[in-house]
PDB file of N, CA and C in Angstrom:
ATOM      1  N   PRO S   3     -16.051  -0.243  -3.271  1.00  0.00           N
ATOM      2  CA  PRO S   3     -15.502  -1.625  -3.476  1.00  0.00           C
ATOM      3  C   PRO S   3     -15.016  -2.099  -2.096  1.00  0.00           C
ATOM      4  N   ALA S   4     -15.182  -3.479  -2.056  1.00  0.00           N
ATOM      5  CA  ALA S   4     -14.759  -4.240  -0.800  1.00  0.00           C
ATOM      6  C   ALA S   4     -13.372  -4.624  -1.189  1.00  0.00           C
ATOM      7  N   ILE S   5     -12.305  -4.311  -0.342  1.00  0.00           N
ATOM      8  CA  ILE S   5     -11.003  -4.779  -0.650  1.00  0.00           C
ATOM      9  C   ILE S   5     -10.311  -5.233   0.623  1.00  0.00           C
ATOM     10  N   ASP S   6      -9.340  -6.089   0.484  1.00  0.00           N
ATOM     11  CA  ASP S   6      -8.456  -6.555   1.555  1.00  0.00           C
ATOM     12  C   ASP S   6      -7.025  -6.020   1.300  1.00  0.00           C
ATOM     13  N   LEU S   7      -6.356  -5.594   2.348  1.00  0.00           N
ATOM     14  CA  LEU S   7      -4.999  -5.187   2.164  1.00  0.00           C
ATOM     15  C   LEU S   7      -4.063  -6.090   2.860  1.00  0.00           C
ATOM     16  N   GLN S   8      -2.932  -6.365   2.378  1.00  0.00           N
ATOM     17  CA  GLN S   8      -1.894  -7.096   2.897  1.00  0.00           C
ATOM     18  C   GLN S   8      -0.731  -6.145   2.967  1.00  0.00           C
ATOM     19  N   ILE S   9      -0.265  -5.812   4.243  1.00  0.00           N
ATOM     20  CA  ILE S   9       0.863  -4.845   4.305  1.00  0.00           C
ATOM     21  C   ILE S   9       2.138  -5.404   4.890  1.00  0.00           C
ATOM     22  N   THR S  10       3.204  -5.302   4.242  1.00  0.00           N
ATOM     23  CA  THR S  10       4.531  -5.874   4.781  1.00  0.00           C
ATOM     24  C   THR S  10       5.260  -4.612   5.206  1.00  0.00           C
ATOM     25  N   PRO S  11       5.613  -4.637   6.494  1.00  0.00           N
ATOM     26  CA  PRO S  11       6.484  -3.371   7.037  1.00  0.00           C
ATOM     27  C   PRO S  11       7.703  -3.239   6.440  1.00  0.00           C
ATOM     28  N   ALA S  12       8.298  -2.082   6.335  1.00  0.00           N
ATOM     29  CA  ALA S  12       9.653  -1.783   5.907  1.00  0.00           C
ATOM     30  C   ALA S  12      10.513  -2.126   7.006  1.00  0.00           C
ATOM     31  N   SER S  13      11.622  -2.898   6.734  1.00  0.00           N
ATOM     32  CA  SER S  13      12.490  -3.417   7.988  1.00  0.00           C
ATOM     33  C   SER S  13      13.850  -2.883   7.875  1.00  0.00           C
ATOM     34  N   CYS S  14      14.398  -2.695   8.962  1.00  0.00           N
ATOM     35  CA  CYS S  14      15.756  -2.250   9.296  1.00  0.00           C
ATOM     36  C   CYS S  14      16.284  -1.100   8.572  1.00  0.00           C
ATOM     37  N   GLY S  15      15.266  -0.043   8.412  1.00  0.00           N
ATOM     38  CA  GLY S  15      15.590   1.224   7.669  1.00  0.00           C
ATOM     39  C   GLY S  15      15.698   1.145   6.261  1.00  0.00           C
ATOM     40  N   PHE S  16      15.211  -0.051   5.609  1.00  0.00           N
ATOM     41  CA  PHE S  16      15.377  -0.061   4.110  1.00  0.00           C
ATOM     42  C   PHE S  16      13.905   0.281   3.663  1.00  0.00           C
ATOM     43  N   ASP S  17      13.893   0.552   2.310  1.00  0.00           N
ATOM     44  CA  ASP S  17      12.645   0.821   1.570  1.00  0.00           C
ATOM     45  C   ASP S  17      12.152  -0.562   0.951  1.00  0.00           C
ATOM     46  N   ASN S  18      11.774  -1.447   1.744  1.00  0.00           N
ATOM     47  CA  ASN S  18      11.255  -2.782   1.331  1.00  0.00           C
ATOM     48  C   ASN S  18      10.071  -3.214   1.850  1.00  0.00           C
ATOM     49  N   GLY S  19       9.259  -2.189   2.154  1.00  0.00           N
ATOM     50  CA  GLY S  19       7.757  -2.454   2.575  1.00  0.00           C
ATOM     51  C   GLY S  19       6.909  -2.689   1.263  1.00  0.00           C
ATOM     52  N   SER S  20       5.739  -3.248   1.449  1.00  0.00           N
ATOM     53  CA  SER S  20       4.893  -3.454   0.248  1.00  0.00           C
ATOM     54  C   SER S  20       3.386  -3.437   0.691  1.00  0.00           C
ATOM     55  N   ILE S  21       2.565  -3.180  -0.156  1.00  0.00           N
ATOM     56  CA  ILE S  21       1.089  -3.180   0.025  1.00  0.00           C
ATOM     57  C   ILE S  21       0.463  -3.970  -1.110  1.00  0.00           C
ATOM     58  N   LEU S  22      -0.267  -5.062  -0.801  1.00  0.00           N
ATOM     59  CA  LEU S  22      -1.021  -5.864  -1.736  1.00  0.00           C
ATOM     60  C   LEU S  22      -2.509  -5.640  -1.606  1.00  0.00           C
ATOM     61  N   VAL S  23      -3.229  -5.274  -2.757  1.00  0.00           N
ATOM     62  CA  VAL S  23      -4.616  -5.146  -2.713  1.00  0.00           C
ATOM     63  C   VAL S  23      -5.296  -6.191  -3.242  1.00  0.00           C
ATOM     64  N   ALA S  24      -6.243  -6.912  -2.617  1.00  0.00           N
ATOM     65  CA  ALA S  24      -7.050  -8.050  -3.111  1.00  0.00           C
ATOM     66  C   ALA S  24      -8.521  -7.540  -3.157  1.00  0.00           C
ATOM     67  N   ALA S  25      -9.108  -7.101  -4.240  1.00  0.00           N
ATOM     68  CA  ALA S  25     -10.498  -6.668  -4.519  1.00  0.00           C
ATOM     69  C   ALA S  25     -11.358  -7.831  -4.566  1.00  0.00           C
ATOM     70  N   GLN S  26     -12.614  -7.722  -3.979  1.00  0.00           N
ATOM     71  CA  GLN S  26     -13.619  -8.730  -4.010  1.00  0.00           C
ATOM     72  C   GLN S  26     -14.052  -8.596  -5.529  1.00  0.00           C
ATOM     73  N   ALA S  27     -14.862  -9.545  -5.999  1.00  0.00           N
ATOM     74  CA  ALA S  27     -15.329  -9.762  -7.482  1.00  0.00           C
ATOM     75  C   ALA S  27     -15.512  -8.309  -7.993  1.00  0.00           C
ATOM     76  N   GLY S  28     -14.931  -8.277  -9.286  1.00  0.00           N
ATOM     77  CA  GLY S  28     -15.092  -7.156 -10.079  1.00  0.00           C
ATOM     78  C   GLY S  28     -13.824  -6.617 -10.782  1.00  0.00           C
ATOM     79  N   SER S  29     -13.870  -5.620 -11.532  1.00  0.00           N
ATOM     80  CA  SER S  29     -12.684  -5.079 -12.200  1.00  0.00           C
ATOM     81  C   SER S  29     -12.506  -3.693 -11.738  1.00  0.00           C
ATOM     82  N   TYR S  30     -11.244  -3.375 -11.212  1.00  0.00           N
ATOM     83  CA  TYR S  30     -10.895  -2.186 -10.578  1.00  0.00           C
ATOM     84  C   TYR S  30      -9.775  -1.482 -11.204  1.00  0.00           C
ATOM     85  N   LEU S  31      -9.754  -0.156 -11.027  1.00  0.00           N
ATOM     86  CA  LEU S  31      -8.567   0.588 -11.293  1.00  0.00           C
ATOM     87  C   LEU S  31      -7.904   1.063  -9.953  1.00  0.00           C
ATOM     88  N   TYR S  32      -6.723   1.224  -9.981  1.00  0.00           N
ATOM     89  CA  TYR S  32      -5.913   1.637  -8.749  1.00  0.00           C
ATOM     90  C   TYR S  32      -5.071   2.723  -8.944  1.00  0.00           C
ATOM     91  N   ASN S  33      -5.066   3.754  -8.129  1.00  0.00           N
ATOM     92  CA  ASN S  33      -4.332   4.907  -8.383  1.00  0.00           C
ATOM     93  C   ASN S  33      -3.725   5.303  -6.875  1.00  0.00           C
ATOM     94  N   TRP S  34      -2.331   5.093  -6.821  1.00  0.00           N
ATOM     95  CA  TRP S  34      -1.699   5.391  -5.595  1.00  0.00           C
ATOM     96  C   TRP S  34      -1.137   6.797  -5.646  1.00  0.00           C
ATOM     97  N   ASN S  35      -0.968   7.384  -4.440  1.00  0.00           N
ATOM     98  CA  ASN S  35      -0.319   8.642  -4.431  1.00  0.00           C
ATOM     99  C   ASN S  35       1.232   8.679  -4.734  1.00  0.00           C
ATOM    100  N   THR S  36       1.783   7.413  -5.008  1.00  0.00           N
ATOM    101  CA  THR S  36       3.131   7.270  -5.413  1.00  0.00           C
ATOM    102  C   THR S  36       3.200   7.326  -7.012  1.00  0.00           C
ATOM    103  N   GLY S  37       2.019   7.407  -7.730  1.00  0.00           N
ATOM    104  CA  GLY S  37       2.032   7.369  -9.143  1.00  0.00           C
ATOM    105  C   GLY S  37       1.761   5.897  -9.574  1.00  0.00           C
ATOM    106  N   ALA S  38       1.881   4.982  -8.771  1.00  0.00           N
ATOM    107  CA  ALA S  38       1.586   3.608  -9.333  1.00  0.00           C
ATOM    108  C   ALA S  38       0.155   3.414  -9.643  1.00  0.00           C
ATOM    109  N   SER S  39      -0.183   2.425 -10.435  1.00  0.00           N
ATOM    110  CA  SER S  39      -1.550   2.131 -10.916  1.00  0.00           C
ATOM    111  C   SER S  39      -1.874   0.689 -10.971  1.00  0.00           C
ATOM    112  N   ASN S  40      -1.155  -0.126 -10.233  1.00  0.00           N
ATOM    113  CA  ASN S  40      -1.492  -1.592 -10.186  1.00  0.00           C
ATOM    114  C   ASN S  40      -1.957  -1.920  -8.653  1.00  0.00           C
ATOM    115  N   SER S  41      -2.225  -3.141  -8.509  1.00  0.00           N
ATOM    116  CA  SER S  41      -2.752  -3.731  -7.205  1.00  0.00           C
ATOM    117  C   SER S  41      -1.671  -3.836  -6.193  1.00  0.00           C
ATOM    118  N   THR S  42      -0.479  -3.816  -6.527  1.00  0.00           N
ATOM    119  CA  THR S  42       0.592  -4.035  -5.593  1.00  0.00           C
ATOM    120  C   THR S  42       1.736  -3.019  -5.706  1.00  0.00           C
ATOM    121  N   VAL S  43       2.069  -2.441  -4.630  1.00  0.00           N
ATOM    122  CA  VAL S  43       3.205  -1.384  -4.688  1.00  0.00           C
ATOM    123  C   VAL S  43       4.212  -1.938  -3.752  1.00  0.00           C
ATOM    124  N   SER S  44       5.617  -1.749  -4.150  1.00  0.00           N
ATOM    125  CA  SER S  44       6.610  -2.490  -3.284  1.00  0.00           C
ATOM    126  C   SER S  44       7.721  -1.398  -3.275  1.00  0.00           C
ATOM    127  N   ASN S  45       8.774  -1.879  -2.557  1.00  0.00           N
ATOM    128  CA  ASN S  45       9.994  -1.026  -2.433  1.00  0.00           C
ATOM    129  C   ASN S  45       9.578   0.337  -1.727  1.00  0.00           C
ATOM    130  N   LEU S  46       8.604   0.138  -0.720  1.00  0.00           N
ATOM    131  CA  LEU S  46       8.110   1.415   0.029  1.00  0.00           C
ATOM    132  C   LEU S  46       8.948   1.540   1.403  1.00  0.00           C
ATOM    133  N   ALA S  47       9.154   2.817   1.567  1.00  0.00           N
ATOM    134  CA  ALA S  47       9.781   3.059   2.966  1.00  0.00           C
ATOM    135  C   ALA S  47       8.534   3.278   3.897  1.00  0.00           C
ATOM    136  N   GLY S  48       8.738   3.071   5.283  1.00  0.00           N
ATOM    137  CA  GLY S  48       7.793   3.312   6.187  1.00  0.00           C
ATOM    138  C   GLY S  48       7.130   4.780   6.035  1.00  0.00           C
ATOM    139  N   GLY S  49       5.776   4.729   6.125  1.00  0.00           N
ATOM    140  CA  GLY S  49       5.043   6.044   6.005  1.00  0.00           C
ATOM    141  C   GLY S  49       3.541   5.820   5.570  1.00  0.00           C
ATOM    142  N   ASN S  50       3.017   6.950   5.192  1.00  0.00           N
ATOM    143  CA  ASN S  50       1.608   6.851   4.846  1.00  0.00           C
ATOM    144  C   ASN S  50       1.396   6.933   3.312  1.00  0.00           C
ATOM    145  N   TYR S  51       0.518   6.207   2.835  1.00  0.00           N
ATOM    146  CA  TYR S  51       0.213   6.147   1.492  1.00  0.00           C
ATOM    147  C   TYR S  51      -1.403   6.200   1.264  1.00  0.00           C
ATOM    148  N   GLN S  52      -1.754   6.763   0.010  1.00  0.00           N
ATOM    149  CA  GLN S  52      -3.176   6.901  -0.126  1.00  0.00           C
ATOM    150  C   GLN S  52      -3.517   6.135  -1.507  1.00  0.00           C
ATOM    151  N   LEU S  53      -4.651   5.293  -1.458  1.00  0.00           N
ATOM    152  CA  LEU S  53      -4.999   4.515  -2.587  1.00  0.00           C
ATOM    153  C   LEU S  53      -6.472   4.885  -2.936  1.00  0.00           C
ATOM    154  N   THR S  54      -6.714   5.189  -4.171  1.00  0.00           N
ATOM    155  CA  THR S  54      -8.142   5.341  -4.657  1.00  0.00           C
ATOM    156  C   THR S  54      -8.438   4.121  -5.506  1.00  0.00           C
ATOM    157  N   VAL S  55      -9.468   3.451  -5.284  1.00  0.00           N
ATOM    158  CA  VAL S  55      -9.983   2.297  -6.064  1.00  0.00           C
ATOM    159  C   VAL S  55     -11.259   2.675  -6.740  1.00  0.00           C
ATOM    160  N   THR S  56     -11.274   2.452  -7.983  1.00  0.00           N
ATOM    161  CA  THR S  56     -12.452   2.865  -8.886  1.00  0.00           C
ATOM    162  C   THR S  56     -12.952   1.527  -9.592  1.00  0.00           C
ATOM    163  N   GLU S  57     -14.235   1.318  -9.399  1.00  0.00           N
ATOM    164  CA  GLU S  57     -14.747   0.107 -10.129  1.00  0.00           C
ATOM    165  C   GLU S  57     -15.025   0.485 -11.588  1.00  0.00           C
ATOM    166  N   GLN S  58     -14.396  -0.316 -12.449  1.00  0.00           N
ATOM    167  CA  GLN S  58     -14.489  -0.101 -13.950  1.00  0.00           C
ATOM    168  C   GLN S  58     -15.905  -0.185 -14.352  1.00  0.00           C
ATOM    169  N   GLY S  59     -16.397   0.856 -15.167  1.00  0.00           N
ATOM    170  CA  GLY S  59     -17.745   0.769 -15.686  1.00  0.00           C
ATOM    171  C   GLY S  59     -18.672   1.506 -14.833  1.00  0.00           C
ATOM    172  N   THR S  60     -18.317   1.917 -13.561  1.00  0.00           N
ATOM    173  CA  THR S  60     -19.245   2.679 -12.739  1.00  0.00           C
ATOM    174  C   THR S  60     -18.600   3.852 -12.247  1.00  0.00           C
ATOM    175  N   SER S  61     -19.202   4.531 -11.347  1.00  0.00           N
ATOM    176  CA  SER S  61     -18.543   5.791 -10.792  1.00  0.00           C
ATOM    177  C   SER S  61     -18.295   5.351  -9.299  1.00  0.00           C
ATOM    178  N   CYS S  62     -18.359   4.130  -8.780  1.00  0.00           N
ATOM    179  CA  CYS S  62     -18.120   3.691  -7.471  1.00  0.00           C
ATOM    180  C   CYS S  62     -16.621   3.741  -7.207  1.00  0.00           C
ATOM    181  N   GLN S  63     -16.336   4.596  -6.201  1.00  0.00           N
ATOM    182  CA  GLN S  63     -14.926   4.886  -5.956  1.00  0.00           C
ATOM    183  C   GLN S  63     -14.756   5.003  -4.409  1.00  0.00           C
ATOM    184  N   ALA S  64     -13.602   4.536  -3.967  1.00  0.00           N
ATOM    185  CA  ALA S  64     -13.224   4.706  -2.485  1.00  0.00           C
ATOM    186  C   ALA S  64     -11.836   5.016  -2.405  1.00  0.00           C
ATOM    187  N   THR S  65     -11.446   5.791  -1.306  1.00  0.00           N
ATOM    188  CA  THR S  65     -10.092   6.170  -1.020  1.00  0.00           C
ATOM    189  C   THR S  65      -9.618   5.637   0.294  1.00  0.00           C
ATOM    190  N   PHE S  66      -8.464   5.044   0.294  1.00  0.00           N
ATOM    191  CA  PHE S  66      -8.026   4.424   1.558  1.00  0.00           C
ATOM    192  C   PHE S  66      -6.648   5.121   2.057  1.00  0.00           C
ATOM    193  N   ASP S  67      -6.474   5.337   3.202  1.00  0.00           N
ATOM    194  CA  ASP S  67      -5.202   5.696   3.729  1.00  0.00           C
ATOM    195  C   ASP S  67      -4.563   4.607   4.342  1.00  0.00           C
ATOM    196  N   VAL S  68      -3.318   4.240   4.042  1.00  0.00           N
ATOM    197  CA  VAL S  68      -2.683   3.094   4.453  1.00  0.00           C
ATOM    198  C   VAL S  68      -1.280   3.423   4.952  1.00  0.00           C
ATOM    199  N   THR S  69      -1.138   2.724   6.190  1.00  0.00           N
ATOM    200  CA  THR S  69       0.194   3.003   6.832  1.00  0.00           C
ATOM    201  C   THR S  69       1.180   1.812   6.630  1.00  0.00           C
ATOM    202  N   VAL S  70       2.446   1.956   6.142  1.00  0.00           N
ATOM    203  CA  VAL S  70       3.466   0.974   6.158  1.00  0.00           C
ATOM    204  C   VAL S  70       4.370   1.251   7.516  1.00  0.00           C
ATOM    205  N   GLU S  71       4.265   0.314   8.245  1.00  0.00           N
ATOM    206  CA  GLU S  71       5.196   0.608   9.542  1.00  0.00           C
ATOM    207  C   GLU S  71       6.590   0.432   9.084  1.00  0.00           C
ATOM    208  N   ALA S  72       7.591   0.920   9.999  1.00  0.00           N
ATOM    209  CA  ALA S  72       8.972   0.865   9.688  1.00  0.00           C
ATOM    210  C   ALA S  72       9.623   0.433  11.000  1.00  0.00           C
ATOM    211  N   SER S  73      10.649  -0.434  10.850  1.00  0.00           N
ATOM    212  CA  SER S  73      11.394  -0.768  12.163  1.00  0.00           C
ATOM    213  C   SER S  73      12.829  -0.020  11.926  1.00  0.00           C
ATOM    214  N   ALA S  74      13.394   0.378  12.961  1.00  0.00           N
ATOM    215  CA  ALA S  74      14.709   1.178  12.867  1.00  0.00           C
ATOM    216  C   ALA S  74      15.749   0.143  12.548  1.00  0.00           C
ATOM    217  N   GLY S  75      16.810   0.614  12.027  1.00  0.00           N
ATOM    218  CA  GLY S  75      17.976  -0.281  11.764  1.00  0.00           C
ATOM    219  C   GLY S  75      18.609  -0.573  13.034  1.00  0.00           C
ATOM    220  N   LEU S  76      19.652  -1.403  12.926  1.00  0.00           N
ATOM    221  CA  LEU S  76      20.324  -1.758  14.138  1.00  0.00           C
ATOM    222  C   LEU S  76      20.889  -0.596  14.920  1.00  0.00           C
ATOM    223  N   VAL S  77      20.809  -0.670  16.177  1.00  0.00           N
ATOM    224  CA  VAL S  77      21.393   0.332  17.050  1.00  0.00           C
ATOM    225  C   VAL S  77      22.516  -0.119  18.009  1.00  0.00           C
ATOM    226  N   ILE S  78      23.648   0.389  17.968  1.00  0.00           N
ATOM    227  CA  ILE S  78      24.673   0.009  18.882  1.00  0.00           C
ATOM    228  C   ILE S  78      24.672   0.943  20.102  1.00  0.00           C
ATOM    229  N   THR S  79      24.253   0.354  21.391  1.00  0.00           N
ATOM    230  CA  THR S  79      24.192   1.214  22.594  1.00  0.00           C
ATOM    231  C   THR S  79      25.563   1.267  23.279  1.00  0.00           C
ATOM    232  N   SER S  80      26.409   0.358  23.217  1.00  0.00           N
ATOM    233  CA  SER S  80      27.729   0.409  23.854  1.00  0.00           C
ATOM    234  C   SER S  80      28.782  -0.570  23.294  1.00  0.00           C
ATOM    235  N   MET S  81      29.964  -0.352  23.350  1.00  0.00           N
ATOM    236  CA  MET S  81      30.883  -1.222  22.876  1.00  0.00           C
ATOM    237  C   MET S  81      31.879  -1.648  23.797  1.00  0.00           C
TER     238      MET S  81
END
C-alpha cells in the first residue's frame, strides 16, 4: 500500500509525539507495535515504532519502521 506519514516529534521530554497515516485510495487495517489499531497514534515518547498496514480484502501488506524524534527538556547550565 502507498501511504504518507505525518510525524510530530515529542517535545521537551514529554510523551506528546504523534504519527498520522494517510493511505492512498483503499481500505486498510493498521497494526502498531504499541497495540493501537487505527491510523493515528498519539501521546508517544521519542523512539522507534513499527506499523504494519494490510489492505482489506487482499493479502497485500507492508511494514514500516517509524522514528519519532525527541527534544530534551530545558537544561540549566549555570546560575
